[in-house]
PDB file of C-alpha atoms in Angstrom:
ATOM      1  CA  MET S   1      97.257  19.578 132.090  1.00 58.00           C
ATOM      2  CA  ASN S   2      94.982  22.101 130.463  1.00 60.00           C
ATOM      3  CA  LYS S   3      94.680  25.011 132.897  1.00 61.00           C
ATOM      4  CA  GLN S   4      91.299  25.861 131.400  1.00 66.00           C
ATOM      5  CA  SER S   5      89.806  22.469 132.172  1.00 69.00           C
ATOM      6  CA  ASN S   6      87.384  21.699 134.985  1.00 69.00           C
ATOM      7  CA  ALA S   7      89.735  19.002 136.323  1.00 70.00           C
ATOM      8  CA  TYR S   8      92.562  21.500 136.742  1.00 67.00           C
ATOM      9  CA  THR S   9      90.255  23.933 138.547  1.00 74.00           C
ATOM     10  CA  ILE S  10      89.038  21.240 140.942  1.00 75.00           C
ATOM     11  CA  ILE S  11      92.571  19.975 141.674  1.00 74.00           C
ATOM     12  CA  TYR S  12      93.805  23.535 142.182  1.00 72.00           C
ATOM     13  CA  ILE S  13      91.006  24.265 144.675  1.00 79.00           C
ATOM     14  CA  ILE S  14      91.658  21.025 146.581  1.00 81.00           C
ATOM     15  CA  VAL S  15      95.399  21.718 146.840  1.00 77.00           C
ATOM     16  CA  LEU S  16      94.735  25.299 147.937  1.00 79.00           C
ATOM     17  CA  VAL S  17      92.263  24.172 150.609  1.00 81.00           C
ATOM     18  CA  VAL S  18      94.703  21.562 151.930  1.00 79.00           C
ATOM     19  CA  ILE S  19      97.544  24.104 152.121  1.00 81.00           C
ATOM     20  CA  VAL S  20      95.430  26.781 153.817  1.00 76.00           C
ATOM     21  CA  GLY S  21      93.822  24.265 156.169  1.00 75.00           C
ATOM     22  CA  THR S  22      97.196  22.862 157.173  1.00 77.00           C
ATOM     23  CA  ALA S  23      98.557  26.353 157.806  1.00 72.00           C
ATOM     24  CA  LEU S  24      95.543  27.305 159.948  1.00 74.00           C
ATOM     25  CA  ALA S  25      95.709  24.060 161.930  1.00 73.00           C
ATOM     26  CA  PHE S  26      99.434  24.543 162.541  1.00 70.00           C
ATOM     27  CA  THR S  27      98.862  28.124 163.663  1.00 70.00           C
ATOM     28  CA  ALA S  28      96.030  27.100 166.004  1.00 67.00           C
ATOM     29  CA  ILE S  29      98.100  24.322 167.564  1.00 74.00           C
ATOM     30  CA  SER S  30     101.104  26.615 167.941  1.00 67.00           C
ATOM     31  CA  LEU S  31      99.083  29.348 169.634  1.00 56.00           C
ATOM     32  CA  LYS S  32      97.031  27.057 171.883  1.00 65.00           C
ATOM     33  CA  PRO S  33      99.500  27.076 174.827  1.00 67.00           C
ATOM     34  CA  ARG S  34      99.674  30.873 174.726  1.00 66.00           C
ATOM     35  CA  GLN S  35      95.890  31.166 174.488  1.00 68.00           C
ATOM     36  CA  GLN S  36      95.465  28.836 177.457  1.00 69.00           C
ATOM     37  CA  ALA S  37      98.056  30.794 179.450  1.00 75.00           C
ATOM     38  CA  ASN S  38      96.173  34.020 178.732  1.00 80.00           C
ATOM     39  CA  ALA S  39      92.862  32.411 179.738  1.00 85.00           C
ATOM     40  CA  ASP S  40      94.397  31.120 182.979  1.00 91.00           C
ATOM     41  CA  ALA S  41      95.841  34.548 183.770  1.00 91.00           C
ATOM     42  CA  ASP S  42      92.463  36.189 183.199  1.00 92.00           C
ATOM     43  CA  LYS S  43      90.800  33.636 185.476  1.00 95.00           C
ATOM     44  CA  MET S  44      93.372  34.418 188.164  1.00 96.00           C
ATOM     45  CA  ARG S  45      92.684  38.124 187.723  1.00 95.00           C
ATOM     46  CA  GLN S  46      88.946  37.552 188.224  1.00 96.00           C
ATOM     47  CA  ILE S  47      89.509  35.402 191.316  1.00 97.00           C
ATOM     48  CA  LEU S  48      91.621  38.154 192.869  1.00 97.00           C
ATOM     49  CA  ALA S  49      89.042  40.807 191.942  1.00 96.00           C
ATOM     50  CA  SER S  50      86.594  39.156 194.366  1.00 97.00           C
ATOM     51  CA  VAL S  51      88.887  40.210 197.233  1.00 97.00           C
ATOM     52  CA  ALA S  52      89.406  43.716 195.788  1.00 95.00           C
ATOM     53  CA  ILE S  53      92.870  42.965 194.424  1.00 95.00           C
ATOM     54  CA  GLU S  54      92.903  44.646 191.026  1.00 92.00           C
ATOM     55  CA  VAL S  55      95.859  43.784 188.796  1.00 90.00           C
ATOM     56  CA  PRO S  56      96.418  43.858 185.021  1.00 85.00           C
ATOM     57  CA  GLY S  57      96.507  40.533 183.241  1.00 77.00           C
ATOM     58  CA  SER S  58     100.282  40.701 182.895  1.00 82.00           C
ATOM     59  CA  GLU S  59     100.658  40.686 186.685  1.00 91.00           C
ATOM     60  CA  ALA S  60      97.860  38.255 187.514  1.00 93.00           C
ATOM     61  CA  ILE S  61      99.999  35.136 187.850  1.00 93.00           C
ATOM     62  CA  THR S  62     102.470  36.795 190.220  1.00 95.00           C
ATOM     63  CA  ALA S  63      99.679  38.273 192.354  1.00 96.00           C
ATOM     64  CA  TYR S  64      97.768  34.985 192.359  1.00 96.00           C
ATOM     65  CA  ASP S  65     100.809  33.067 193.579  1.00 96.00           C
ATOM     66  CA  LYS S  66     101.324  35.700 196.272  1.00 96.00           C
ATOM     67  CA  TYR S  67      97.800  35.855 197.700  1.00 97.00           C
ATOM     68  CA  ILE S  68      96.238  32.455 196.949  1.00 97.00           C
ATOM     69  CA  THR S  69      97.955  30.382 199.585  1.00 96.00           C
ATOM     70  CA  THR S  70      96.180  27.086 198.909  1.00 96.00           C
ATOM     71  CA  THR S  71      93.387  25.600 196.830  1.00 97.00           C
ATOM     72  CA  PHE S  72      91.278  22.522 197.366  1.00 97.00           C
ATOM     73  CA  VAL S  73      88.017  20.882 196.345  1.00 98.00           C
ATOM     74  CA  VAL S  74      85.179  19.910 198.660  1.00 97.00           C
ATOM     75  CA  ASP S  75      82.012  17.901 198.191  1.00 97.00           C
ATOM     76  CA  GLU S  76      78.483  18.668 199.342  1.00 96.00           C
ATOM     77  CA  THR S  77      79.262  17.379 202.845  1.00 96.00           C
ATOM     78  CA  GLY S  78      82.105  19.873 203.189  1.00 94.00           C
ATOM     79  CA  ASN S  79      84.809  17.207 203.083  1.00 95.00           C
ATOM     80  CA  LYS S  80      87.893  17.677 200.939  1.00 96.00           C
ATOM     81  CA  VAL S  81      88.172  15.633 197.753  1.00 96.00           C
ATOM     82  CA  ALA S  82      91.561  13.973 197.446  1.00 94.00           C
ATOM     83  CA  ASP S  83      93.728  14.577 194.371  1.00 91.00           C
ATOM     84  CA  ALA S  84      91.358  17.149 192.842  1.00 94.00           C
ATOM     85  CA  ASP S  85      92.721  20.298 191.184  1.00 95.00           C
ATOM     86  CA  ALA S  86      90.506  23.268 192.079  1.00 96.00           C
ATOM     87  CA  PHE S  87      91.751  25.445 189.225  1.00 96.00           C
ATOM     88  CA  ALA S  88      91.040  22.720 186.657  1.00 95.00           C
ATOM     89  CA  VAL S  89      87.430  22.075 187.752  1.00 96.00           C
ATOM     90  CA  ASP S  90      84.917  23.026 185.042  1.00 96.00           C
ATOM     91  CA  VAL S  91      82.483  25.095 187.112  1.00 97.00           C
ATOM     92  CA  ALA S  92      80.101  25.515 184.172  1.00 96.00           C
ATOM     93  CA  LYS S  93      79.746  21.747 183.900  1.00 97.00           C
ATOM     94  CA  GLN S  94      79.580  21.192 187.648  1.00 97.00           C
ATOM     95  CA  SER S  95      76.803  23.778 188.041  1.00 96.00           C
ATOM     96  CA  LYS S  96      74.519  21.526 185.994  1.00 95.00           C
ATOM     97  CA  GLU S  97      75.175  18.429 188.079  1.00 96.00           C
ATOM     98  CA  ALA S  98      73.167  17.377 191.111  1.00 96.00           C
ATOM     99  CA  ALA S  99      74.580  19.014 194.244  1.00 94.00           C
ATOM    100  CA  SER S 100      75.596  15.642 195.671  1.00 94.00           C
ATOM    101  CA  GLU S 101      77.718  14.931 192.585  1.00 95.00           C
ATOM    102  CA  ARG S 102      79.546  18.244 192.314  1.00 97.00           C
ATOM    103  CA  LEU S 103      83.196  19.080 192.739  1.00 97.00           C
ATOM    104  CA  LEU S 104      83.342  22.414 194.581  1.00 98.00           C
ATOM    105  CA  PRO S 105      86.557  24.438 194.201  1.00 98.00           C
ATOM    106  CA  VAL S 106      87.795  26.621 197.058  1.00 98.00           C
ATOM    107  CA  TYR S 107      90.561  29.222 196.806  1.00 98.00           C
ATOM    108  CA  GLU S 108      92.068  30.213 200.137  1.00 98.00           C
ATOM    109  CA  CYS S 109      93.405  33.755 200.047  1.00 97.00           C
ATOM    110  CA  THR S 110      95.632  35.440 202.609  1.00 97.00           C
ATOM    111  CA  LEU S 111      95.516  39.216 202.315  1.00 97.00           C
ATOM    112  CA  ALA S 112      98.316  41.655 203.124  1.00 94.00           C
ATOM    113  CA  ASP S 113      96.923  42.186 206.639  1.00 95.00           C
ATOM    114  CA  GLY S 114      97.042  38.434 207.312  1.00 95.00           C
ATOM    115  CA  SER S 115      93.281  37.874 207.176  1.00 96.00           C
ATOM    116  CA  VAL S 116      92.067  34.762 205.396  1.00 97.00           C
ATOM    117  CA  LYS S 117      89.237  34.708 202.840  1.00 98.00           C
ATOM    118  CA  TYR S 118      87.703  31.803 200.964  1.00 98.00           C
ATOM    119  CA  ILE S 119      86.798  32.374 197.319  1.00 98.00           C
ATOM    120  CA  LEU S 120      84.025  30.331 195.710  1.00 98.00           C
ATOM    121  CA  PRO S 121      83.289  30.259 191.955  1.00 98.00           C
ATOM    122  CA  MET S 122      79.827  30.489 190.380  1.00 97.00           C
ATOM    123  CA  TYR S 123      78.323  29.966 186.909  1.00 97.00           C
ATOM    124  CA  GLY S 124      74.834  30.615 185.577  1.00 96.00           C
ATOM    125  CA  ALA S 125      72.702  32.024 182.763  1.00 95.00           C
ATOM    126  CA  GLY S 126      71.808  35.633 181.971  1.00 93.00           C
ATOM    127  CA  LEU S 127      69.509  36.993 179.294  1.00 92.00           C
ATOM    128  CA  TRP S 128      71.758  36.447 176.257  1.00 92.00           C
ATOM    129  CA  GLY S 129      74.357  34.009 177.470  1.00 93.00           C
ATOM    130  CA  PRO S 130      76.379  32.686 180.382  1.00 95.00           C
ATOM    131  CA  ILE S 131      77.239  34.729 183.444  1.00 96.00           C
ATOM    132  CA  TRP S 132      79.788  33.802 186.089  1.00 97.00           C
ATOM    133  CA  GLY S 133      81.572  35.179 189.098  1.00 97.00           C
ATOM    134  CA  TYR S 134      83.419  34.681 192.356  1.00 98.00           C
ATOM    135  CA  VAL S 135      82.326  35.384 195.918  1.00 98.00           C
ATOM    136  CA  SER S 136      84.811  35.718 198.764  1.00 97.00           C
ATOM    137  CA  VAL S 137      83.765  35.033 202.351  1.00 97.00           C
ATOM    138  CA  ASP S 138      85.379  35.763 205.681  1.00 96.00           C
ATOM    139  CA  SER S 139      87.255  33.023 207.516  1.00 95.00           C
ATOM    140  CA  ASP S 140      84.240  32.283 209.726  1.00 92.00           C
ATOM    141  CA  GLY S 141      82.195  31.403 206.628  1.00 92.00           C
ATOM    142  CA  THR S 142      79.271  33.671 207.488  1.00 93.00           C
ATOM    143  CA  THR S 143      79.883  36.996 205.773  1.00 96.00           C
ATOM    144  CA  ILE S 144      80.626  37.953 202.169  1.00 97.00           C
ATOM    145  CA  TYR S 145      83.829  39.944 201.887  1.00 97.00           C
ATOM    146  CA  GLY S 146      83.609  40.775 198.196  1.00 97.00           C
ATOM    147  CA  ALA S 147      82.241  39.671 194.837  1.00 97.00           C
ATOM    148  CA  TYR S 148      83.062  39.763 191.155  1.00 97.00           C
ATOM    149  CA  PHE S 149      80.674  39.121 188.253  1.00 97.00           C
ATOM    150  CA  ALA S 150      81.209  38.820 184.502  1.00 95.00           C
ATOM    151  CA  HIS S 151      79.147  37.957 181.437  1.00 94.00           C
ATOM    152  CA  GLN S 152      79.500  36.894 177.833  1.00 88.00           C
ATOM    153  CA  GLY S 153      76.907  38.977 176.025  1.00 88.00           C
ATOM    154  CA  GLU S 154      74.561  40.942 178.268  1.00 90.00           C
ATOM    155  CA  THR S 155      73.198  44.267 177.016  1.00 90.00           C
ATOM    156  CA  PRO S 156      75.499  47.262 177.636  1.00 91.00           C
ATOM    157  CA  GLY S 157      73.948  49.695 180.097  1.00 90.00           C
ATOM    158  CA  LEU S 158      71.459  47.062 181.284  1.00 90.00           C
ATOM    159  CA  GLY S 159      72.358  43.473 182.206  1.00 91.00           C
ATOM    160  CA  ALA S 160      76.033  44.130 181.521  1.00 93.00           C
ATOM    161  CA  GLU S 161      76.060  46.367 184.606  1.00 94.00           C
ATOM    162  CA  ILE S 162      76.552  43.275 186.776  1.00 94.00           C
ATOM    163  CA  GLU S 163      80.276  43.583 186.070  1.00 94.00           C
ATOM    164  CA  LYS S 164      80.410  47.104 187.527  1.00 94.00           C
ATOM    165  CA  PRO S 165      81.460  47.785 191.142  1.00 94.00           C
ATOM    166  CA  ALA S 166      78.186  49.632 191.726  1.00 94.00           C
ATOM    167  CA  PHE S 167      76.468  46.232 191.627  1.00 95.00           C
ATOM    168  CA  SER S 168      79.106  43.868 193.020  1.00 95.00           C
ATOM    169  CA  SER S 169      80.021  46.128 195.961  1.00 96.00           C
ATOM    170  CA  GLN S 170      76.515  45.668 197.387  1.00 96.00           C
ATOM    171  CA  PHE S 171      77.401  42.120 198.399  1.00 96.00           C
ATOM    172  CA  SER S 172      80.111  43.103 200.871  1.00 96.00           C
ATOM    173  CA  GLY S 173      78.932  42.479 204.422  1.00 96.00           C
ATOM    174  CA  LYS S 174      75.911  40.379 203.449  1.00 96.00           C
ATOM    175  CA  LYS S 175      75.350  37.231 205.497  1.00 95.00           C
ATOM    176  CA  LEU S 176      75.343  33.711 204.078  1.00 94.00           C
ATOM    177  CA  ILE S 177      74.924  31.995 207.449  1.00 90.00           C
ATOM    178  CA  LYS S 178      72.126  33.043 209.791  1.00 88.00           C
ATOM    179  CA  ASN S 179      71.141  31.205 212.954  1.00 85.00           C
ATOM    180  CA  GLY S 180      73.581  28.473 212.003  1.00 82.00           C
ATOM    181  CA  ALA S 181      71.994  27.820 208.604  1.00 86.00           C
ATOM    182  CA  PHE S 182      72.893  28.796 205.040  1.00 89.00           C
ATOM    183  CA  VAL S 183      70.731  31.511 203.454  1.00 90.00           C
ATOM    184  CA  PRO S 184      71.627  32.693 199.921  1.00 89.00           C
ATOM    185  CA  VAL S 185      71.739  36.432 199.270  1.00 92.00           C
ATOM    186  CA  ALA S 186      68.727  37.474 197.182  1.00 92.00           C
ATOM    187  CA  VAL S 187      68.798  39.850 194.210  1.00 93.00           C
ATOM    188  CA  VAL S 188      65.571  41.859 194.114  1.00 91.00           C
ATOM    189  CA  LYS S 189      64.061  44.766 192.264  1.00 88.00           C
ATOM    190  CA  SER S 190      65.075  48.093 193.782  1.00 81.00           C
ATOM    191  CA  GLY S 191      62.694  49.055 196.586  1.00 78.00           C
ATOM    192  CA  GLN S 192      61.493  45.515 197.208  1.00 83.00           C
ATOM    193  CA  VAL S 193      62.301  43.231 200.133  1.00 82.00           C
ATOM    194  CA  PRO S 194      62.434  39.429 199.804  1.00 78.00           C
ATOM    195  CA  ALA S 195      60.349  37.151 201.941  1.00 75.00           C
ATOM    196  CA  GLY S 196      62.146  35.467 204.799  1.00 78.00           C
ATOM    197  CA  ASP S 197      65.354  36.378 206.545  1.00 80.00           C
ATOM    198  CA  ALA S 198      67.745  36.504 203.580  1.00 85.00           C
ATOM    199  CA  ASP S 199      70.051  39.456 203.037  1.00 90.00           C
ATOM    200  CA  TYR S 200      69.512  41.094 199.665  1.00 92.00           C
ATOM    201  CA  VAL S 201      70.908  43.511 197.095  1.00 94.00           C
ATOM    202  CA  ASP S 202      69.208  45.662 194.486  1.00 93.00           C
ATOM    203  CA  GLY S 203      69.059  44.221 190.991  1.00 93.00           C
ATOM    204  CA  ILE S 204      70.041  46.093 187.827  1.00 92.00           C
ATOM    205  CA  SER S 205      67.469  48.630 186.653  1.00 89.00           C
ATOM    206  CA  GLY S 206      66.280  47.460 183.233  1.00 88.00           C
ATOM    207  CA  GLY S 207      68.164  44.185 183.600  1.00 89.00           C
ATOM    208  CA  THR S 208      65.526  42.127 185.379  1.00 91.00           C
ATOM    209  CA  ILE S 209      66.294  38.809 183.692  1.00 93.00           C
ATOM    210  CA  THR S 210      70.041  39.153 184.213  1.00 95.00           C
ATOM    211  CA  SER S 211      69.480  40.135 187.852  1.00 94.00           C
ATOM    212  CA  LYS S 212      67.290  37.077 188.360  1.00 94.00           C
ATOM    213  CA  GLY S 213      70.018  35.027 186.701  1.00 95.00           C
ATOM    214  CA  VAL S 214      72.557  36.292 189.237  1.00 95.00           C
ATOM    215  CA  GLY S 215      70.209  35.424 192.103  1.00 94.00           C
ATOM    216  CA  ALA S 216      69.594  31.941 190.704  1.00 95.00           C
ATOM    217  CA  MET S 217      73.329  31.461 190.148  1.00 96.00           C
ATOM    218  CA  ILE S 218      74.113  32.387 193.756  1.00 95.00           C
ATOM    219  CA  ASP S 219      71.469  30.007 195.059  1.00 94.00           C
ATOM    220  CA  ASN S 220      72.453  27.133 192.764  1.00 96.00           C
ATOM    221  CA  CYS S 221      76.212  27.465 193.134  1.00 97.00           C
ATOM    222  CA  LEU S 222      76.640  28.480 196.773  1.00 96.00           C
ATOM    223  CA  GLN S 223      73.985  26.213 198.309  1.00 95.00           C
ATOM    224  CA  PRO S 224      76.202  23.119 197.848  1.00 96.00           C
ATOM    225  CA  TYR S 225      78.941  24.902 199.840  1.00 97.00           C
ATOM    226  CA  SER S 226      76.631  25.287 202.853  1.00 95.00           C
ATOM    227  CA  ALA S 227      78.170  22.402 204.834  1.00 95.00           C
ATOM    228  CA  PHE S 228      81.666  23.762 204.173  1.00 96.00           C
ATOM    229  CA  LEU S 229      80.679  27.296 205.225  1.00 94.00           C
ATOM    230  CA  GLU S 230      78.887  26.059 208.308  1.00 92.00           C
ATOM    231  CA  SER S 231      81.963  24.047 209.282  1.00 91.00           C
ATOM    232  CA  LEU S 232      84.029  27.241 209.140  1.00 89.00           C
ATOM    233  CA  ASN S 233      81.467  28.960 211.350  1.00 78.00           C
ATOM    234  CA  LYS S 234      81.665  26.195 213.922  1.00 72.00           C
TER     235      LYS S 234
END
């Protein structure tokens, strides 16, 4: 075949694309298990961060197996859902469902001192993309023990500050159950006080929309756990 012809050029390009595409597909398939393992380890690390257990990703699986003593899924009534894998639940998808239809993962953590905490996942929207996090509560279901927040693309120095301890540490000791009823923790502008009896934390200075996103995420994602938390309190 004439190497200067258009037909040769087209065939050459097609063969090259097929070879490169096959190589990329093979590489992606080969690396997928490792990528998933890394994603799972990072998720475990974030779960543990909500109870102030800080470990590098390489040690996350070992620490998770040590401290997370059991996991389960509940529904809006607080009852356990049979044969549901808490770790596999897509919280992002569930957060968009009606509360009565959601699968609600719970991670039970036993700390070194023997105290038990329950870790609840959250997912919401910030200014530029998704935000998510985990809140741990004491065994009586009323008080927040710790919190962890993360984001995909919030502005450094502004909304991205939600991932810093200066913000997340404010949640420790805040009440989710008052007078026997669930009350979500509010996120308000510094110096302001929310209406009603809700506990509150200061939002990020210059990150108003992200702060509001965190508040909305807490309300949307923790409200469906109210029956479960109240059952712990009782």
